[in-house]
mmCIF file of C-alpha atoms in Angstrom:
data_model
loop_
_atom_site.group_PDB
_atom_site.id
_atom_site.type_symbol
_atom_site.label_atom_id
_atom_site.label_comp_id
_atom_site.label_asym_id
_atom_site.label_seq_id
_atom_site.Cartn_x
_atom_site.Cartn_y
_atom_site.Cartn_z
ATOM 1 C CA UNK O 1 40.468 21.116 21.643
ATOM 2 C CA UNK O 2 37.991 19.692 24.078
ATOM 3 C CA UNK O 3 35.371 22.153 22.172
ATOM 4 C CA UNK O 4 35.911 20.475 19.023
ATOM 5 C CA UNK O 5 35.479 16.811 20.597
ATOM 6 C CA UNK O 6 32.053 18.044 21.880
ATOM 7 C CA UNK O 7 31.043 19.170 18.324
ATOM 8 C CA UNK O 8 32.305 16.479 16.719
ATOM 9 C CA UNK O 9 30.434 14.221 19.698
ATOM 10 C CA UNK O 10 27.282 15.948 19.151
ATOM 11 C CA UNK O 11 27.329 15.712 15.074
ATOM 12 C CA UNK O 12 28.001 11.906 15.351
ATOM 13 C CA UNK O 13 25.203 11.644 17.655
ATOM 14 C CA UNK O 14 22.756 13.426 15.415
ATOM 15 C CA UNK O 15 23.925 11.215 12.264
ATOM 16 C CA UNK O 16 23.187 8.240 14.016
ATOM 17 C CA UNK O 17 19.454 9.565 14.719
ATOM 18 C CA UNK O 18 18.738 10.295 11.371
ATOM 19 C CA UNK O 19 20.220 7.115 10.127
ATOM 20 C CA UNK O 20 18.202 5.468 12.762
ATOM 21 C CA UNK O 21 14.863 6.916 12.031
ATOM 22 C CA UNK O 22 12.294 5.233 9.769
ATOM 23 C CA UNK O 23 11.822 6.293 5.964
ATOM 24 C CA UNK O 24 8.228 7.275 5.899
ATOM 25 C CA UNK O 25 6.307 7.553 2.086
ATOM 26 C CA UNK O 26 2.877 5.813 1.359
ATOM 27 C CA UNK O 27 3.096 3.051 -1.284
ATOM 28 C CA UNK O 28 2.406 4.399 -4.626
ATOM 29 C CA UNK O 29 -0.415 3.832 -7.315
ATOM 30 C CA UNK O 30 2.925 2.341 -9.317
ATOM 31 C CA UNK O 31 3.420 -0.539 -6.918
ATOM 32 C CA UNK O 32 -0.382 -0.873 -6.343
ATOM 33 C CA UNK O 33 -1.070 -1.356 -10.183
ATOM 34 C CA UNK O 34 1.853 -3.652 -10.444
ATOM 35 C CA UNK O 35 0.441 -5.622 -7.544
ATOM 36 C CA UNK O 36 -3.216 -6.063 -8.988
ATOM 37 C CA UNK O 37 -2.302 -5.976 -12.644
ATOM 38 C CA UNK O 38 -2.440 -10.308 -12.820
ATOM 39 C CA UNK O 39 -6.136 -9.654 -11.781
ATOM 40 C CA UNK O 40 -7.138 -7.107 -13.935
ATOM 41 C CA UNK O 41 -8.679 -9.709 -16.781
ATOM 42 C CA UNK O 42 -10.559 -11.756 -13.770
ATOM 43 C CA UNK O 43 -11.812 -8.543 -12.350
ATOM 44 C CA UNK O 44 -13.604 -8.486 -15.806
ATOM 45 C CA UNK O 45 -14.644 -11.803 -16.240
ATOM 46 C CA UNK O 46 -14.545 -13.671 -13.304
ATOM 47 C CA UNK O 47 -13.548 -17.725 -13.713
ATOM 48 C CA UNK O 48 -10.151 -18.637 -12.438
ATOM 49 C CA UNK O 49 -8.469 -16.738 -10.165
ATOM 50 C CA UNK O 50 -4.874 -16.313 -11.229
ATOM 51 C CA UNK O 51 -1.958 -17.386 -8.256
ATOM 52 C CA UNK O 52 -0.304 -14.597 -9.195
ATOM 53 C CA UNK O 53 -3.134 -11.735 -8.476
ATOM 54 C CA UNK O 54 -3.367 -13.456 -5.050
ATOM 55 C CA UNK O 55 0.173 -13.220 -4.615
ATOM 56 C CA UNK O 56 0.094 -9.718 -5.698
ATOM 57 C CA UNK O 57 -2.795 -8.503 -3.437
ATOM 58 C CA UNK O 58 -1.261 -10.244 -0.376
ATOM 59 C CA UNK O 59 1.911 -8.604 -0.947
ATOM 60 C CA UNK O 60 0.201 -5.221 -0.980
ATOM 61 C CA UNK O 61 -1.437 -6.430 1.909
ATOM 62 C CA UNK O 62 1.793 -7.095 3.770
ATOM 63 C CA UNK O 63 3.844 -4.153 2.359
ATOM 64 C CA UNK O 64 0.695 -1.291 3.837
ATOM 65 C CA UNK O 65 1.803 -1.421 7.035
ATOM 66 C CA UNK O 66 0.651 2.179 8.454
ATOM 67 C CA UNK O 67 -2.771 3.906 8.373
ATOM 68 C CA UNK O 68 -0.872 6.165 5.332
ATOM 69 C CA UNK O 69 0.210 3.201 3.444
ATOM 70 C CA UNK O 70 -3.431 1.777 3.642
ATOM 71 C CA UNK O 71 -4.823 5.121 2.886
ATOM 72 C CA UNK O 72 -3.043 5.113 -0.254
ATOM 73 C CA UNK O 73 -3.528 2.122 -1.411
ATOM 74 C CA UNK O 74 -7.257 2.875 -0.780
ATOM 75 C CA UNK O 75 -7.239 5.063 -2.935
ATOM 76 C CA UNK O 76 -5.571 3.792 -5.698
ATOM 77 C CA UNK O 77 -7.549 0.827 -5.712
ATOM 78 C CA UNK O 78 -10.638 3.239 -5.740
ATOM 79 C CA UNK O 79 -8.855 4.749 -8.785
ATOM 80 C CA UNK O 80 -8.553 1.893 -10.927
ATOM 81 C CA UNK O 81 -11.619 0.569 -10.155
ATOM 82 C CA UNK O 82 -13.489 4.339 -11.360
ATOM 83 C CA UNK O 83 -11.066 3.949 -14.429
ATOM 84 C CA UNK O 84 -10.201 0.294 -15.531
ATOM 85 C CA UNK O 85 -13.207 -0.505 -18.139
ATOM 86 C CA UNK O 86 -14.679 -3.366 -17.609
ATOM 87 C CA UNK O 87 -14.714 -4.055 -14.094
ATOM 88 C CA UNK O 88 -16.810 -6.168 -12.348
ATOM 89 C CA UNK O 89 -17.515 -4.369 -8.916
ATOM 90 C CA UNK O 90 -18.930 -7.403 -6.998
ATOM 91 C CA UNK O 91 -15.947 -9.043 -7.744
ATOM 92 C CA UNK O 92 -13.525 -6.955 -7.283
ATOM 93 C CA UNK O 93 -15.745 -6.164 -3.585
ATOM 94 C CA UNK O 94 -14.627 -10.052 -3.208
ATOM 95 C CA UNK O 95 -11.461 -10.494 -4.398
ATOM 96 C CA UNK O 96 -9.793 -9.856 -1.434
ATOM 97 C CA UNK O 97 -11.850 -12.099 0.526
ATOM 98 C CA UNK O 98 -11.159 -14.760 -2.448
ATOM 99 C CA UNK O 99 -7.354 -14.386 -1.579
ATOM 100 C CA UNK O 100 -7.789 -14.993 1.904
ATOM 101 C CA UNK O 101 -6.824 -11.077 2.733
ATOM 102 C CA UNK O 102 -8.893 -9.134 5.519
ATOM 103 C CA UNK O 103 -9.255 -5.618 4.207
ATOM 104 C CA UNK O 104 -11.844 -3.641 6.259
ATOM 105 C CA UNK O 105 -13.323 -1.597 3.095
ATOM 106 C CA UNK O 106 -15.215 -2.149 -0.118
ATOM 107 C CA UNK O 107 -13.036 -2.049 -2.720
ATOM 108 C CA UNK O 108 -15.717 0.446 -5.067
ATOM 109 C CA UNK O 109 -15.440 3.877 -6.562
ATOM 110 C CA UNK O 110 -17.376 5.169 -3.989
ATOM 111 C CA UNK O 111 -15.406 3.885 -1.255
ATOM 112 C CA UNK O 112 -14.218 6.730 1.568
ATOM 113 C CA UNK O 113 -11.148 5.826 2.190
ATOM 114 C CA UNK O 114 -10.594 9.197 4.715
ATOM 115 C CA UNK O 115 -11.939 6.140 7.160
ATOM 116 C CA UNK O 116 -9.452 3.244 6.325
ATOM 117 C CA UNK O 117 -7.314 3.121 9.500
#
């Protein structure tokens, strides 16, 4: 019997680590098109800047909280900028700036975003 308490101890004790232990996945180029997709027509234009692509590209901002997250999002912005026609690449270099949003790359096609930490 006292066995079986010990097992039983020691299985409890592992559940509780894995429930305890963050979920780790990069954001994905779903949630990062969903995010910029209210900017996509001033990306080609310019003019107004839409509330809503602000709100989307701080909430990216806020939800790419590890170097993988960042990474990703990287390169999906990369991505859409080599394969959204139209795209004005000086300002979509200065969107984020335009949104009040530090990002430490150049959001271009040839951006390396191996280096985004």
């Amino acid at each position: 019997m006292g066995g079986s308490i010990f097992v039983v101890m020691k299985l409890v004790i592992w559940l509780l680590l894995v429930v305890a232990m963050p979920l780790s996945h990069a954001l994905t180029c779903g949630q990062v098109a969903t995010g910029i997709k209210p900017c996509i027509n001033y990306l080609k234009t310019g003019g107004a800047l839409p509330p809503q692509c602000c709100d989307g590209i701080r909430s990216l901002n806020n939800e790419a909280k590890t170097t993988v997250d960042r990474k990703a999002v990287c390169n999906c912005l990369k991505s859409a900028a080599k394969s959204i026609t139209g795209i004005n690449l000086n300002i979509a270099a200065g969107l984020p700036g335009k949104c009040g949003v530090n990002v430490p790359y150049k959001i271009s096609p040839s951006t390396d975003c191996n280096n985004v930490q």
